[in-house]
Short mmCIF file of C-alpha atoms in Angstrom, two decimals:
data_model
loop_
_atom_site.label_atom_id
_atom_site.label_comp_id
_atom_site.label_asym_id
_atom_site.label_seq_id
_atom_site.Cartn_x
_atom_site.Cartn_y
_atom_site.Cartn_z
CA UNK A 283 89.63 76.23 114.35
CA UNK A 284 87.90 78.56 116.79
CA UNK A 285 89.77 80.75 119.26
CA UNK A 286 88.50 78.71 122.21
CA UNK A 287 89.69 75.46 120.62
CA UNK A 288 93.14 76.98 120.08
CA UNK A 289 93.27 77.91 123.74
CA UNK A 290 92.19 74.44 124.82
CA UNK A 291 94.97 72.96 122.71
CA UNK A 292 97.44 75.38 124.30
CA UNK A 293 96.38 74.20 127.77
CA UNK A 294 96.78 70.57 126.72
CA UNK A 295 100.43 71.27 125.95
CA UNK A 296 100.93 70.83 129.68
CA UNK A 297 100.53 67.10 129.07
CA UNK A 298 103.42 64.93 127.84
CA UNK A 299 103.72 64.73 124.07
CA UNK A 300 103.17 60.95 124.05
CA UNK A 301 99.92 61.36 125.95
CA UNK A 302 98.72 64.16 123.69
CA UNK A 303 99.45 62.11 120.59
CA UNK A 304 96.94 59.50 121.73
CA UNK A 305 94.22 61.54 123.42
CA UNK A 306 94.44 65.21 122.45
CA UNK A 307 91.66 65.09 119.86
CA UNK A 308 89.37 63.20 122.19
CA UNK A 309 89.95 65.68 125.00
CA UNK A 310 89.50 68.72 122.77
CA UNK A 311 86.20 67.30 121.46
CA UNK A 312 85.01 66.75 125.02
CA UNK A 313 85.93 70.27 126.11
CA UNK A 314 84.29 71.82 123.05
CA UNK A 315 81.14 69.77 123.50
CA UNK A 316 80.80 70.98 127.09
CA UNK A 317 81.45 74.59 126.05
CA UNK A 318 78.94 74.61 123.20
CA UNK A 319 79.03 77.03 120.29
CA UNK A 320 81.03 80.04 121.48
CA UNK A 321 81.79 82.84 118.97
CA UNK A 322 85.33 84.25 118.88
CA UNK A 323 83.97 87.72 119.65
CA UNK A 324 83.28 86.71 123.26
CA UNK A 325 87.01 86.05 123.79
CA UNK A 326 86.19 82.90 125.79
CA UNK A 327 88.90 81.04 127.67
CA UNK A 328 89.16 77.64 129.39
CA UNK A 329 87.87 77.74 132.95
CA UNK A 330 90.20 77.59 135.92
CA UNK A 331 88.67 74.26 136.89
CA UNK A 332 89.47 72.84 133.47
CA UNK A 333 93.04 74.11 133.64
CA UNK A 334 93.43 72.63 137.11
CA UNK A 335 92.14 69.27 135.90
CA UNK A 336 94.69 69.23 133.06
CA UNK A 337 97.48 70.16 135.49
CA UNK A 338 96.43 67.36 137.82
CA UNK A 339 96.32 64.88 134.95
CA UNK A 340 99.75 66.03 133.74
CA UNK A 341 101.18 65.47 137.22
CA UNK A 342 99.67 62.00 137.52
CA UNK A 343 100.97 60.94 134.10
CA UNK A 344 104.47 62.34 134.64
CA UNK A 345 104.71 60.66 138.05
CA UNK A 346 103.75 57.17 137.01
CA UNK A 347 99.99 57.17 136.70
CA UNK A 348 97.97 54.39 135.12
CA UNK A 349 99.15 53.70 131.58
CA UNK A 350 102.13 56.04 131.88
CA UNK A 351 105.32 55.24 129.95
CA UNK A 352 108.02 53.42 131.94
CA UNK A 353 110.20 56.56 132.06
CA UNK A 354 107.44 58.46 133.88
CA UNK A 355 106.82 55.48 136.16
CA UNK A 356 110.49 55.58 137.17
CA UNK A 357 110.32 59.30 137.96
CA UNK A 358 107.16 58.76 139.97
CA UNK A 359 108.76 56.00 142.00
CA UNK A 360 111.76 58.21 142.68
CA UNK A 361 109.49 60.95 144.04
CA UNK A 362 107.68 58.45 146.25
CA UNK A 363 110.98 57.15 147.58
CA UNK A 364 112.02 60.73 148.43
CA UNK A 365 108.79 61.02 150.42
CA UNK A 366 109.48 57.77 152.29
CA UNK A 367 113.11 58.63 153.05
CA UNK A 368 112.30 62.17 154.13
CA UNK A 369 109.36 61.18 156.30
CA UNK A 370 111.50 58.45 157.84
CA UNK A 371 114.09 61.04 158.83
CA UNK A 372 111.42 63.35 160.24
CA UNK A 373 109.82 60.47 162.15
CA UNK A 374 113.10 59.52 163.82
CA UNK A 375 113.79 63.16 164.67
CA UNK A 376 110.34 63.64 166.22
CA UNK A 377 110.55 60.43 168.30
CA UNK A 378 114.04 61.42 169.40
CA UNK A 379 112.60 64.74 170.54
CA UNK A 380 109.89 62.92 172.50
CA UNK A 381 112.53 60.84 174.27
CA UNK A 382 114.44 64.03 175.02
CA UNK A 383 111.33 65.48 176.65
CA UNK A 384 111.03 62.45 178.88
CA UNK A 385 114.68 62.66 179.86
CA UNK A 386 114.64 66.35 180.69
CA UNK A 387 111.38 66.12 182.63
CA UNK A 388 112.70 63.20 184.67
CA UNK A 389 116.32 64.19 185.25
CA UNK A 390 116.79 67.88 184.77
CA UNK A 391 115.50 71.27 183.67
CA UNK A 392 113.94 71.50 180.24
CA UNK A 393 116.13 73.03 177.55
CA UNK A 394 114.13 71.90 174.52
CA UNK A 395 111.56 74.71 174.53
CA UNK A 396 112.09 78.42 174.13
CA UNK A 397 110.69 81.13 176.37
CA UNK A 398 110.18 81.23 180.15
CA UNK A 399 107.66 78.81 181.74
CA UNK A 400 104.07 80.00 181.34
CA UNK A 401 104.83 82.43 178.52
CA UNK A 402 103.10 82.47 175.15
CA UNK A 403 106.42 81.75 173.48
CA UNK A 404 106.81 78.60 175.58
CA UNK A 405 103.25 77.45 174.75
CA UNK A 406 103.84 77.99 171.03
CA UNK A 407 107.12 76.09 171.20
CA UNK A 408 105.44 73.16 172.96
CA UNK A 409 102.60 73.15 170.40
CA UNK A 410 105.07 73.08 167.51
CA UNK A 411 107.06 70.29 169.14
CA UNK A 412 103.86 68.26 169.68
CA UNK A 413 102.79 68.82 166.07
CA UNK A 414 106.14 67.49 164.92
CA UNK A 415 105.14 64.08 166.25
CA UNK A 416 102.61 63.93 163.42
CA UNK A 417 105.57 63.21 161.15
CA UNK A 418 106.03 59.86 162.89
CA UNK A 419 102.33 59.09 162.40
CA UNK A 420 102.62 60.07 158.72
CA UNK A 421 105.57 57.75 158.17
CA UNK A 422 103.82 54.78 159.76
CA UNK A 423 100.63 55.54 157.82
CA UNK A 424 102.29 55.69 154.40
CA UNK A 425 104.34 52.57 155.07
CA UNK A 426 101.12 50.77 155.95
CA UNK A 427 99.39 52.06 152.82
CA UNK A 428 97.10 54.69 154.39
CA UNK A 429 97.74 57.56 151.99
CA UNK A 430 95.09 60.02 153.16
CA UNK A 431 96.07 59.71 156.83
CA UNK A 432 99.71 60.12 155.89
CA UNK A 433 99.04 63.28 153.89
CA UNK A 434 96.92 64.94 156.60
CA UNK A 435 99.33 64.20 159.44
CA UNK A 436 102.39 65.11 157.36
CA UNK A 437 100.90 68.50 156.49
CA UNK A 438 100.06 69.14 160.15
CA UNK A 439 103.56 68.18 161.19
CA UNK A 440 105.32 70.36 158.64
CA UNK A 441 102.93 73.33 158.79
CA UNK A 442 103.67 74.07 162.44
CA UNK A 443 107.42 74.00 161.85
CA UNK A 444 107.22 76.13 158.71
CA UNK A 445 105.04 78.75 160.39
CA UNK A 446 107.23 78.80 163.49
CA UNK A 447 110.27 79.40 161.27
CA UNK A 448 108.79 81.55 158.52
CA UNK A 449 106.85 84.09 160.60
CA UNK A 450 109.94 85.35 162.50
CA UNK A 451 111.78 85.52 159.17
CA UNK A 452 109.06 87.76 157.71
CA UNK A 453 108.84 89.95 160.81
CA UNK A 454 112.62 90.38 160.87
CA UNK A 455 112.65 92.18 157.52
CA UNK A 456 112.89 91.41 153.79
CA UNK A 457 113.34 87.72 153.10
CA UNK A 458 116.20 88.54 150.74
CA UNK A 459 118.18 89.77 153.76
CA UNK A 460 117.81 86.53 155.73
CA UNK A 461 120.60 83.93 155.95
CA UNK A 462 120.54 81.22 153.33
CA UNK A 463 120.50 78.62 156.10
CA UNK A 464 116.93 79.58 157.03
CA UNK A 465 115.63 79.15 153.50
CA UNK A 466 117.56 75.88 153.17
CA UNK A 467 115.96 74.56 156.37
CA UNK A 468 112.50 75.41 155.06
CA UNK A 469 113.17 73.55 151.79
CA UNK A 470 114.64 70.57 153.65
CA UNK A 471 111.57 70.37 155.90
CA UNK A 472 108.91 70.84 153.21
CA UNK A 473 110.40 68.73 150.38
CA UNK A 474 109.40 65.26 151.71
CA UNK A 475 105.82 66.40 152.32
CA UNK A 476 105.59 67.92 148.84
CA UNK A 477 106.93 64.64 147.41
CA UNK A 478 104.28 62.77 149.41
CA UNK A 479 101.45 64.96 148.12
CA UNK A 480 102.65 64.79 144.51
CA UNK A 481 103.88 61.21 144.30
CA UNK A 482 101.07 59.31 145.99
CA UNK A 483 98.26 60.50 143.73
CA UNK A 484 94.92 58.89 142.93
CA UNK A 485 96.33 56.66 140.18
CA UNK A 486 98.78 54.96 142.55
CA UNK A 487 97.93 52.00 144.77
CA UNK A 488 100.46 52.19 147.61
CA UNK A 489 102.24 49.12 148.85
CA UNK A 490 101.18 47.94 152.31
CA UNK A 491 104.37 47.01 154.16
CA UNK A 492 104.59 44.76 157.21
CA UNK A 493 104.96 46.18 160.71
CA UNK A 494 108.50 44.81 160.83
CA UNK A 495 109.46 46.67 157.64
CA UNK A 496 107.75 49.81 158.99
CA UNK A 497 109.33 49.93 162.45
CA UNK A 498 112.80 48.55 161.69
CA UNK A 499 114.10 51.72 159.94
CA UNK A 500 112.85 53.91 162.80
CA UNK A 501 114.39 51.61 165.40
CA UNK A 502 117.71 51.61 163.52
CA UNK A 503 117.65 55.40 163.30
CA UNK A 504 116.99 55.76 167.01
CA UNK A 505 119.82 53.32 167.75
CA UNK A 506 122.21 55.48 165.72
CA UNK A 507 121.01 58.57 167.56
CA UNK A 508 121.59 56.72 170.83
CA UNK A 509 125.24 56.49 169.86
CA UNK A 510 125.34 60.25 169.34
CA UNK A 511 123.91 60.76 172.84
CA UNK A 512 126.80 58.71 174.16
CA UNK A 513 129.28 60.97 172.37
CA UNK A 514 127.60 64.07 173.81
CA UNK A 515 127.67 62.48 177.26
CA UNK A 516 131.46 62.13 177.03
CA UNK A 517 131.64 65.91 176.40
CA UNK A 518 134.73 66.04 174.14
CA UNK A 519 135.05 69.84 174.38
CA UNK A 520 138.51 69.80 172.82
CA UNK A 521 137.14 68.17 169.64
CA UNK A 522 134.68 70.73 168.36
CA UNK A 523 134.67 69.22 164.88
CA UNK A 524 133.23 65.98 166.30
CA UNK A 525 129.93 67.74 167.02
CA UNK A 526 129.53 68.32 163.29
CA UNK A 527 128.87 64.59 162.92
CA UNK A 528 125.96 64.72 165.36
CA UNK A 529 122.37 65.51 164.36
CA UNK A 530 122.42 66.34 160.66
CA UNK A 531 125.96 65.01 160.48
CA UNK A 532 124.67 61.60 161.57
CA UNK A 533 122.09 61.75 158.78
CA UNK A 534 124.91 62.48 156.33
CA UNK A 535 126.82 59.41 157.52
CA UNK A 536 123.75 57.16 157.18
CA UNK A 537 122.94 58.61 153.76
CA UNK A 538 126.52 58.13 152.55
CA UNK A 539 126.45 54.46 153.62
CA UNK A 540 123.16 53.98 151.78
CA UNK A 541 124.51 55.75 148.69
CA UNK A 542 127.51 53.42 148.57
CA UNK A 543 125.20 50.41 148.79
CA UNK A 544 122.98 51.73 145.97
CA UNK A 545 126.03 52.36 143.78
CA UNK A 546 127.65 49.01 144.57
CA UNK A 547 124.49 47.04 143.88
CA UNK A 548 123.64 49.09 140.77
CA UNK A 549 120.13 49.53 142.12
CA UNK A 550 117.15 50.59 140.01
CA UNK A 551 117.05 54.15 138.60
CA UNK A 552 114.33 55.27 141.06
CA UNK A 553 116.57 54.44 144.01
CA UNK A 554 119.55 56.22 142.46
CA UNK A 555 117.48 59.32 141.65
CA UNK A 556 115.82 59.37 145.07
CA UNK A 557 119.18 59.14 146.83
CA UNK A 558 120.44 61.93 144.58
CA UNK A 559 117.56 64.19 145.61
CA UNK A 560 117.95 63.49 149.33
CA UNK A 561 121.70 63.99 149.12
CA UNK A 562 121.24 67.38 147.47
CA UNK A 563 118.73 68.33 150.18
CA UNK A 564 121.31 67.50 152.86
CA UNK A 565 123.91 69.48 150.93
CA UNK A 566 121.54 72.46 150.74
CA UNK A 567 121.30 72.54 154.53
CA UNK A 568 124.98 71.89 155.26
CA UNK A 569 126.58 74.19 152.68
CA UNK A 570 125.54 77.55 154.28
CA UNK A 571 127.42 76.52 157.43
CA UNK A 572 130.70 77.22 155.65
CA UNK A 573 129.96 80.95 155.76
CA UNK A 574 129.52 80.90 159.55
CA UNK A 575 132.57 78.91 160.59
CA UNK A 576 136.11 80.27 160.97
CA UNK A 577 138.80 78.42 159.10
CA UNK A 578 140.09 75.48 161.07
CA UNK A 579 139.29 71.85 161.77
CA UNK A 580 135.52 72.45 161.90
CA UNK A 581 135.50 74.34 158.60
CA UNK A 582 137.56 71.59 156.98
CA UNK A 583 135.18 68.94 158.31
CA UNK A 584 132.15 70.71 156.82
CA UNK A 585 134.01 70.93 153.51
CA UNK A 586 134.58 67.18 153.68
CA UNK A 587 130.89 66.54 154.36
CA UNK A 588 129.85 68.73 151.45
CA UNK A 589 132.37 67.02 149.18
CA UNK A 590 131.02 63.58 150.13
CA UNK A 591 127.44 64.69 149.50
CA UNK A 592 128.27 66.29 146.16
CA UNK A 593 130.49 63.48 144.92
CA UNK A 594 128.11 60.65 145.77
CA UNK A 595 125.08 62.61 144.53
CA UNK A 596 126.79 63.19 141.20
CA UNK A 597 127.61 59.49 140.83
CA UNK A 598 124.05 58.51 141.77
CA UNK A 599 122.56 61.00 139.31
CA UNK A 600 124.75 59.66 136.51
CA UNK A 601 123.79 56.06 137.28
CA UNK A 602 120.09 56.90 137.60
CA UNK A 603 119.97 58.91 134.37
CA UNK A 604 121.73 56.16 132.42
CA UNK A 605 119.34 53.52 133.74
CA UNK A 606 116.13 55.39 132.92
CA UNK A 607 113.98 53.73 130.23
CA UNK A 608 114.03 55.52 126.90
CA UNK A 609 111.26 57.96 126.15
CA UNK A 610 109.88 55.59 123.48
CA UNK A 611 109.81 52.51 125.73
CA UNK A 612 106.35 51.03 126.28
CA UNK A 613 107.02 47.93 128.40
CA UNK A 614 105.96 48.29 132.06
CA UNK A 615 108.70 49.01 134.59
CA UNK A 616 108.91 46.46 137.37
CA UNK A 617 109.44 47.88 140.84
CA UNK A 618 108.12 47.49 144.35
CA UNK A 619 107.20 51.10 144.92
CA UNK A 620 103.58 51.80 144.01
CA UNK A 621 102.94 48.13 143.21
CA UNK A 622 99.61 46.59 144.13
CA UNK A 623 99.83 44.48 147.29
CA UNK A 624 99.71 40.74 147.05
#
């Protein structure tokens, strides 16, 4: 075995063992044929393009590509569900922000944007807020089966927010000195888009959902947020802990209700794993708040929220892991996510 062949085989270890068992020899022969006769003295290595192609193939197989084992199909569906749930949350938040703009422009001074009117800071803030609306476009696009449009608009929507948050963090000093809440917010914002880019790969034919199924979750989310506006309008200043259930707290309530439904119905492993991931993302954002609150009712309420997130996420993870197909299973996994339409 030549040195180059050994290195090709080392690269192919990125692929799942079951996939290598069937196709490793074929792939090595193809690589070696393209490379030609290369003596060991030249110390040749696989090209970066070849390594990238193997990485891409490994990702597609592990996330439910064509011919993948049922266990990998389940993981792929879980990642795609994380993308749908996360983009749904971002879509509702961006539309809610748009409605807030309309309200403030019609009835009062604007408090949504930073910086004085006419300043560069104000223009940047407006541009970031406008870019956030791309998240709503991305959610509608992926629900309707338009993967490329969803990916482009989702990246635009998240890039503006990440840059607007990350650049001040870098300018303020070493990132290791920044509060954990800032890093947690970055992860919470980027995770759904990363799941979208990874999960909806070229080997997946996305499901085209009806307009009713696409718009109903967003309408329900906006209705829930409307209830939070009502609470804010009542201005319960003597109940500071109540504000912890607004915004992200509302998302925690909705997630907890969904988690209970998934557990009660013993839903498929992808749903359990996806709800686990989203619950842990919410926990990542909420947990750093404990370090910034004095002990009291508010601190106790955040502890309760974190306990709910951790407890339900643990139960979901246990149920999802138990329901995963065995590594040796070969029968196809039936599920709606990633299924061909019709």
